[in-house]
């Protein structure tokens, strides 16, 4: 009898505990399961997005390696899709740089400029934005848009200061501002003194001195 009473007390205690905490336990378990499922779903989505972006990037690279107007259209189409659907993917920033270089080499300066302007404005990849600015300044130089080109070279990051100074010298020389170009190139040589590129800049300086 005492045993039955003890068992009944335990059952009553368990029933009371469940009435108080049961619903909370069920909710907590549901939240945990939902969180795990959500995390796995997010990981799958991220992997799926990365795989798709990589596919468009590879298609863009393939088109860039082929000549012809059809390839030009494929380059622009792949880049457009990357920018529209995968803007923050690392593949997109690199794909836009590939597209810009290919279009510039093919003489489509407006197309190259549009690619680089997007990359600079989006600024999704902090490591590549300075390179995009440098290349954009080069495209604008080819288009003789000197003021716009110089504007891209303001406030250079330390790691690009020498290259920015070199490009600034190119623009100033194209404008006939030889003294200012000499100053920019001299700065570039100093900043790039441990880089083989400094030898190329020095040749420009020597040519300017003999002009």
PDB file of C-alpha atoms in Angstrom:
ATOM      1  CA  UNK A   1       0.000   0.000   0.000  1.00  0.00           C
ATOM      2  CA  UNK A   2       2.829   2.352   0.925  1.00  0.00           C
ATOM      3  CA  UNK A   3       4.459   1.431  -2.371  1.00  0.00           C
ATOM      4  CA  UNK A   4       1.319   2.330  -4.316  1.00  0.00           C
ATOM      5  CA  UNK A   5       1.136   5.643  -2.485  1.00  0.00           C
ATOM      6  CA  UNK A   6       4.742   6.447  -3.309  1.00  0.00           C
ATOM      7  CA  UNK A   7       4.214   5.596  -6.946  1.00  0.00           C
ATOM      8  CA  UNK A   8       1.064   7.701  -7.035  1.00  0.00           C
ATOM      9  CA  UNK A   9       2.933  10.647  -5.546  1.00  0.00           C
ATOM     10  CA  UNK A  10       5.605  10.322  -8.216  1.00  0.00           C
ATOM     11  CA  UNK A  11       2.986  10.167 -10.940  1.00  0.00           C
ATOM     12  CA  UNK A  12       1.200  13.189  -9.483  1.00  0.00           C
ATOM     13  CA  UNK A  13       4.490  15.091  -9.298  1.00  0.00           C
ATOM     14  CA  UNK A  14       5.340  14.212 -12.923  1.00  0.00           C
ATOM     15  CA  UNK A  15       1.831  15.211 -14.030  1.00  0.00           C
ATOM     16  CA  UNK A  16       2.123  18.522 -12.214  1.00  0.00           C
ATOM     17  CA  UNK A  17       5.562  19.163 -13.736  1.00  0.00           C
ATOM     18  CA  UNK A  18       4.285  18.372 -17.198  1.00  0.00           C
ATOM     19  CA  UNK A  19       1.253  20.619 -16.808  1.00  0.00           C
ATOM     20  CA  UNK A  20       3.594  23.433 -15.861  1.00  0.00           C
ATOM     21  CA  UNK A  21       6.489  22.875 -18.238  1.00  0.00           C
ATOM     22  CA  UNK A  22       5.228  20.521 -20.949  1.00  0.00           C
ATOM     23  CA  UNK A  23       4.099  23.146 -23.424  1.00  0.00           C
ATOM     24  CA  UNK A  24       7.355  25.055 -23.006  1.00  0.00           C
ATOM     25  CA  UNK A  25       9.365  21.869 -23.640  1.00  0.00           C
ATOM     26  CA  UNK A  26       7.399  21.166 -26.809  1.00  0.00           C
ATOM     27  CA  UNK A  27       7.910  24.735 -28.064  1.00  0.00           C
ATOM     28  CA  UNK A  28      11.627  24.624 -27.236  1.00  0.00           C
ATOM     29  CA  UNK A  29      12.042  21.324 -29.064  1.00  0.00           C
ATOM     30  CA  UNK A  30      10.181  22.697 -32.081  1.00  0.00           C
ATOM     31  CA  UNK A  31      12.349  25.839 -32.138  1.00  0.00           C
ATOM     32  CA  UNK A  32      15.509  23.738 -31.937  1.00  0.00           C
ATOM     33  CA  UNK A  33      14.428  21.470 -34.770  1.00  0.00           C
ATOM     34  CA  UNK A  34      13.370  24.465 -36.869  1.00  0.00           C
ATOM     35  CA  UNK A  35      16.709  26.205 -36.201  1.00  0.00           C
ATOM     36  CA  UNK A  36      18.698  23.150 -37.253  1.00  0.00           C
ATOM     37  CA  UNK A  37      16.577  22.698 -40.357  1.00  0.00           C
ATOM     38  CA  UNK A  38      16.853  26.404 -41.163  1.00  0.00           C
ATOM     39  CA  UNK A  39      20.630  26.378 -40.765  1.00  0.00           C
ATOM     40  CA  UNK A  40      20.986  23.342 -43.000  1.00  0.00           C
ATOM     41  CA  UNK A  41      18.656  24.948 -45.527  1.00  0.00           C
ATOM     42  CA  UNK A  42      20.693  28.142 -45.488  1.00  0.00           C
ATOM     43  CA  UNK A  43      23.914  26.200 -45.973  1.00  0.00           C
ATOM     44  CA  UNK A  44      22.365  24.381 -48.934  1.00  0.00           C
ATOM     45  CA  UNK A  45      21.144  27.670 -50.404  1.00  0.00           C
ATOM     46  CA  UNK A  46      24.553  29.285 -50.011  1.00  0.00           C
ATOM     47  CA  UNK A  47      26.252  26.319 -51.649  1.00  0.00           C
ATOM     48  CA  UNK A  48      23.711  26.313 -54.459  1.00  0.00           C
ATOM     49  CA  UNK A  49      24.200  30.053 -55.053  1.00  0.00           C
ATOM     50  CA  UNK A  50      27.980  29.686 -55.072  1.00  0.00           C
ATOM     51  CA  UNK A  51      27.783  26.814 -57.564  1.00  0.00           C
ATOM     52  CA  UNK A  52      25.546  28.844 -59.880  1.00  0.00           C
ATOM     53  CA  UNK A  53      27.774  31.919 -59.635  1.00  0.00           C
ATOM     54  CA  UNK A  54      30.816  29.773 -60.402  1.00  0.00           C
ATOM     55  CA  UNK A  55      29.047  28.435 -63.489  1.00  0.00           C
ATOM     56  CA  UNK A  56      28.405  31.910 -64.867  1.00  0.00           C
ATOM     57  CA  UNK A  57      31.959  32.957 -63.992  1.00  0.00           C
ATOM     58  CA  UNK A  58      33.401  30.017 -65.915  1.00  0.00           C
ATOM     59  CA  UNK A  59      31.101  30.790 -68.857  1.00  0.00           C
ATOM     60  CA  UNK A  60      32.346  34.374 -68.816  1.00  0.00           C
ATOM     61  CA  UNK A  61      35.969  33.239 -68.755  1.00  0.00           C
ATOM     62  CA  UNK A  62      35.308  30.920 -71.675  1.00  0.00           C
ATOM     63  CA  UNK A  63      33.680  33.691 -73.702  1.00  0.00           C
ATOM     64  CA  UNK A  64      36.548  36.073 -72.907  1.00  0.00           C
ATOM     65  CA  UNK A  65      38.998  33.588 -74.412  1.00  0.00           C
ATOM     66  CA  UNK A  66      37.071  33.483 -77.711  1.00  0.00           C
ATOM     67  CA  UNK A  67      37.039  36.196 -80.407  1.00  0.00           C
ATOM     68  CA  UNK A  68      34.011  37.581 -82.196  1.00  0.00           C
ATOM     69  CA  UNK A  69      30.852  39.578 -81.580  1.00  0.00           C
ATOM     70  CA  UNK A  70      29.001  36.531 -80.293  1.00  0.00           C
ATOM     71  CA  UNK A  71      31.611  36.171 -77.552  1.00  0.00           C
ATOM     72  CA  UNK A  72      31.229  39.856 -76.694  1.00  0.00           C
ATOM     73  CA  UNK A  73      27.508  39.329 -76.200  1.00  0.00           C
ATOM     74  CA  UNK A  74      28.128  36.256 -74.041  1.00  0.00           C
ATOM     75  CA  UNK A  75      30.597  38.169 -71.877  1.00  0.00           C
ATOM     76  CA  UNK A  76      28.075  40.926 -71.250  1.00  0.00           C
ATOM     77  CA  UNK A  77      25.225  38.478 -70.656  1.00  0.00           C
ATOM     78  CA  UNK A  78      27.186  36.434 -68.108  1.00  0.00           C
ATOM     79  CA  UNK A  79      28.386  39.564 -66.323  1.00  0.00           C
ATOM     80  CA  UNK A  80      24.875  40.994 -66.268  1.00  0.00           C
ATOM     81  CA  UNK A  81      23.504  37.826 -64.663  1.00  0.00           C
ATOM     82  CA  UNK A  82      26.269  37.746 -62.067  1.00  0.00           C
ATOM     83  CA  UNK A  83      25.656  41.361 -61.112  1.00  0.00           C
ATOM     84  CA  UNK A  84      21.881  41.004 -61.016  1.00  0.00           C
ATOM     85  CA  UNK A  85      21.565  37.662 -59.227  1.00  0.00           C
ATOM     86  CA  UNK A  86      24.848  37.155 -57.359  1.00  0.00           C
ATOM     87  CA  UNK A  87      26.008  40.701 -56.651  1.00  0.00           C
ATOM     88  CA  UNK A  88      27.899  39.905 -53.451  1.00  0.00           C
ATOM     89  CA  UNK A  89      29.546  36.714 -54.640  1.00  0.00           C
ATOM     90  CA  UNK A  90      33.334  36.710 -54.899  1.00  0.00           C
ATOM     91  CA  UNK A  91      32.876  35.216 -58.369  1.00  0.00           C
ATOM     92  CA  UNK A  92      30.995  38.331 -59.454  1.00  0.00           C
ATOM     93  CA  UNK A  93      33.707  40.850 -58.577  1.00  0.00           C
ATOM     94  CA  UNK A  94      36.318  38.756 -60.353  1.00  0.00           C
ATOM     95  CA  UNK A  95      34.018  38.107 -63.277  1.00  0.00           C
ATOM     96  CA  UNK A  96      33.385  41.807 -63.765  1.00  0.00           C
ATOM     97  CA  UNK A  97      37.144  42.444 -63.845  1.00  0.00           C
ATOM     98  CA  UNK A  98      37.570  39.712 -66.456  1.00  0.00           C
ATOM     99  CA  UNK A  99      34.706  41.155 -68.512  1.00  0.00           C
ATOM    100  CA  UNK A 100      36.105  44.692 -68.332  1.00  0.00           C
ATOM    101  CA  UNK A 101      39.579  43.601 -69.400  1.00  0.00           C
ATOM    102  CA  UNK A 102      38.247  41.533 -72.293  1.00  0.00           C
ATOM    103  CA  UNK A 103      36.007  44.349 -73.536  1.00  0.00           C
ATOM    104  CA  UNK A 104      38.803  46.911 -73.233  1.00  0.00           C
ATOM    105  CA  UNK A 105      41.140  44.703 -75.255  1.00  0.00           C
ATOM    106  CA  UNK A 106      38.436  44.391 -77.922  1.00  0.00           C
ATOM    107  CA  UNK A 107      38.080  48.164 -78.145  1.00  0.00           C
ATOM    108  CA  UNK A 108      34.701  48.336 -76.403  1.00  0.00           C
ATOM    109  CA  UNK A 109      35.719  51.076 -73.987  1.00  0.00           C
ATOM    110  CA  UNK A 110      32.150  52.045 -73.095  1.00  0.00           C
ATOM    111  CA  UNK A 111      31.407  48.433 -72.189  1.00  0.00           C
ATOM    112  CA  UNK A 112      34.571  48.131 -70.127  1.00  0.00           C
ATOM    113  CA  UNK A 113      33.873  51.400 -68.340  1.00  0.00           C
ATOM    114  CA  UNK A 114      30.325  50.301 -67.466  1.00  0.00           C
ATOM    115  CA  UNK A 115      31.643  47.096 -65.904  1.00  0.00           C
ATOM    116  CA  UNK A 116      34.256  48.888 -63.791  1.00  0.00           C
ATOM    117  CA  UNK A 117      31.918  51.690 -62.724  1.00  0.00           C
ATOM    118  CA  UNK A 118      29.518  49.080 -61.362  1.00  0.00           C
ATOM    119  CA  UNK A 119      32.301  47.353 -59.439  1.00  0.00           C
ATOM    120  CA  UNK A 120      33.586  50.605 -57.943  1.00  0.00           C
ATOM    121  CA  UNK A 121      30.102  51.751 -56.950  1.00  0.00           C
ATOM    122  CA  UNK A 122      29.061  48.377 -55.516  1.00  0.00           C
ATOM    123  CA  UNK A 123      32.283  48.105 -53.472  1.00  0.00           C
ATOM    124  CA  UNK A 124      31.397  44.566 -52.398  1.00  0.00           C
ATOM    125  CA  UNK A 125      34.997  43.350 -52.486  1.00  0.00           C
ATOM    126  CA  UNK A 126      37.224  45.815 -50.628  1.00  0.00           C
ATOM    127  CA  UNK A 127      40.355  44.101 -51.924  1.00  0.00           C
ATOM    128  CA  UNK A 128      39.367  44.517 -55.585  1.00  0.00           C
ATOM    129  CA  UNK A 129      37.798  47.987 -55.530  1.00  0.00           C
ATOM    130  CA  UNK A 130      41.183  49.797 -55.733  1.00  0.00           C
ATOM    131  CA  UNK A 131      42.159  47.646 -58.718  1.00  0.00           C
ATOM    132  CA  UNK A 132      38.834  48.478 -60.372  1.00  0.00           C
ATOM    133  CA  UNK A 133      39.469  52.193 -59.785  1.00  0.00           C
ATOM    134  CA  UNK A 134      42.944  51.921 -61.292  1.00  0.00           C
ATOM    135  CA  UNK A 135      41.655  50.127 -64.372  1.00  0.00           C
ATOM    136  CA  UNK A 136      38.725  52.514 -64.700  1.00  0.00           C
ATOM    137  CA  UNK A 137      41.152  55.432 -64.702  1.00  0.00           C
ATOM    138  CA  UNK A 138      43.020  53.685 -67.537  1.00  0.00           C
ATOM    139  CA  UNK A 139      39.844  53.252 -69.584  1.00  0.00           C
ATOM    140  CA  UNK A 140      38.863  56.889 -69.025  1.00  0.00           C
ATOM    141  CA  UNK A 141      42.371  57.910 -70.078  1.00  0.00           C
ATOM    142  CA  UNK A 142      41.900  56.051 -73.352  1.00  0.00           C
ATOM    143  CA  UNK A 143      38.626  57.908 -73.808  1.00  0.00           C
ATOM    144  CA  UNK A 144      40.421  61.206 -73.077  1.00  0.00           C
ATOM    145  CA  UNK A 145      38.134  61.843 -70.103  1.00  0.00           C
ATOM    146  CA  UNK A 146      41.048  63.164 -68.106  1.00  0.00           C
ATOM    147  CA  UNK A 147      39.249  64.835 -65.221  1.00  0.00           C
ATOM    148  CA  UNK A 148      37.095  61.765 -64.611  1.00  0.00           C
ATOM    149  CA  UNK A 149      40.190  59.589 -64.772  1.00  0.00           C
ATOM    150  CA  UNK A 150      42.053  61.693 -62.209  1.00  0.00           C
ATOM    151  CA  UNK A 151      39.020  61.632 -59.912  1.00  0.00           C
ATOM    152  CA  UNK A 152      39.343  57.834 -59.661  1.00  0.00           C
ATOM    153  CA  UNK A 153      42.844  58.225 -58.242  1.00  0.00           C
ATOM    154  CA  UNK A 154      41.993  60.349 -55.209  1.00  0.00           C
ATOM    155  CA  UNK A 155      42.746  58.958 -51.729  1.00  0.00           C
ATOM    156  CA  UNK A 156      44.589  55.815 -52.815  1.00  0.00           C
ATOM    157  CA  UNK A 157      44.957  52.956 -50.330  1.00  0.00           C
ATOM    158  CA  UNK A 158      48.551  52.534 -49.175  1.00  0.00           C
ATOM    159  CA  UNK A 159      49.040  49.266 -51.048  1.00  0.00           C
ATOM    160  CA  UNK A 160      48.063  50.931 -54.345  1.00  0.00           C
ATOM    161  CA  UNK A 161      49.644  54.367 -53.817  1.00  0.00           C
ATOM    162  CA  UNK A 162      52.541  53.719 -56.189  1.00  0.00           C
ATOM    163  CA  UNK A 163      50.341  52.358 -58.986  1.00  0.00           C
ATOM    164  CA  UNK A 164      47.888  55.218 -58.572  1.00  0.00           C
ATOM    165  CA  UNK A 165      50.755  57.747 -58.812  1.00  0.00           C
ATOM    166  CA  UNK A 166      52.014  56.038 -61.981  1.00  0.00           C
ATOM    167  CA  UNK A 167      48.574  56.181 -63.601  1.00  0.00           C
ATOM    168  CA  UNK A 168      48.207  59.813 -62.518  1.00  0.00           C
ATOM    169  CA  UNK A 169      51.476  60.562 -64.298  1.00  0.00           C
ATOM    170  CA  UNK A 170      50.132  58.907 -67.458  1.00  0.00           C
ATOM    171  CA  UNK A 171      47.032  61.098 -67.396  1.00  0.00           C
ATOM    172  CA  UNK A 172      48.924  64.317 -66.697  1.00  0.00           C
ATOM    173  CA  UNK A 173      51.421  63.558 -69.454  1.00  0.00           C
ATOM    174  CA  UNK A 174      48.539  62.954 -71.885  1.00  0.00           C
ATOM    175  CA  UNK A 175      47.261  66.414 -70.956  1.00  0.00           C
ATOM    176  CA  UNK A 176      50.660  67.940 -71.656  1.00  0.00           C
ATOM    177  CA  UNK A 177      51.267  68.762 -67.987  1.00  0.00           C
ATOM    178  CA  UNK A 178      54.850  67.532 -68.037  1.00  0.00           C
ATOM    179  CA  UNK A 179      56.002  69.030 -64.738  1.00  0.00           C
ATOM    180  CA  UNK A 180      53.041  67.544 -62.872  1.00  0.00           C
ATOM    181  CA  UNK A 181      53.544  64.220 -64.651  1.00  0.00           C
ATOM    182  CA  UNK A 182      57.211  64.200 -63.663  1.00  0.00           C
ATOM    183  CA  UNK A 183      56.261  64.802 -60.039  1.00  0.00           C
ATOM    184  CA  UNK A 184      53.695  61.975 -60.087  1.00  0.00           C
ATOM    185  CA  UNK A 185      56.093  59.524 -61.722  1.00  0.00           C
ATOM    186  CA  UNK A 186      58.902  60.446 -59.325  1.00  0.00           C
ATOM    187  CA  UNK A 187      56.553  59.698 -56.448  1.00  0.00           C
ATOM    188  CA  UNK A 188      55.627  56.385 -58.100  1.00  0.00           C
ATOM    189  CA  UNK A 189      59.293  55.383 -58.456  1.00  0.00           C
ATOM    190  CA  UNK A 190      59.850  56.078 -54.760  1.00  0.00           C
ATOM    191  CA  UNK A 191      56.767  54.155 -53.680  1.00  0.00           C
ATOM    192  CA  UNK A 192      57.505  51.241 -56.021  1.00  0.00           C
ATOM    193  CA  UNK A 193      61.262  51.087 -55.396  1.00  0.00           C
ATOM    194  CA  UNK A 194      61.133  47.400 -54.451  1.00  0.00           C
ATOM    195  CA  UNK A 195      58.849  46.527 -57.356  1.00  0.00           C
ATOM    196  CA  UNK A 196      60.024  45.794 -60.932  1.00  0.00           C
ATOM    197  CA  UNK A 197      57.302  48.150 -62.159  1.00  0.00           C
ATOM    198  CA  UNK A 198      59.435  51.046 -60.891  1.00  0.00           C
ATOM    199  CA  UNK A 199      61.842  50.397 -63.780  1.00  0.00           C
ATOM    200  CA  UNK A 200      59.020  50.937 -66.277  1.00  0.00           C
ATOM    201  CA  UNK A 201      58.061  54.188 -64.557  1.00  0.00           C
ATOM    202  CA  UNK A 202      61.710  55.297 -64.606  1.00  0.00           C
ATOM    203  CA  UNK A 203      61.762  54.794 -68.389  1.00  0.00           C
ATOM    204  CA  UNK A 204      58.786  57.165 -68.635  1.00  0.00           C
ATOM    205  CA  UNK A 205      60.654  59.713 -66.531  1.00  0.00           C
ATOM    206  CA  UNK A 206      63.765  59.409 -68.684  1.00  0.00           C
ATOM    207  CA  UNK A 207      61.713  59.777 -71.863  1.00  0.00           C
ATOM    208  CA  UNK A 208      60.018  62.862 -70.433  1.00  0.00           C
ATOM    209  CA  UNK A 209      63.379  64.400 -69.564  1.00  0.00           C
ATOM    210  CA  UNK A 210      64.592  63.872 -73.120  1.00  0.00           C
ATOM    211  CA  UNK A 211      61.422  65.235 -74.700  1.00  0.00           C
TER     212      UNK A 211
END
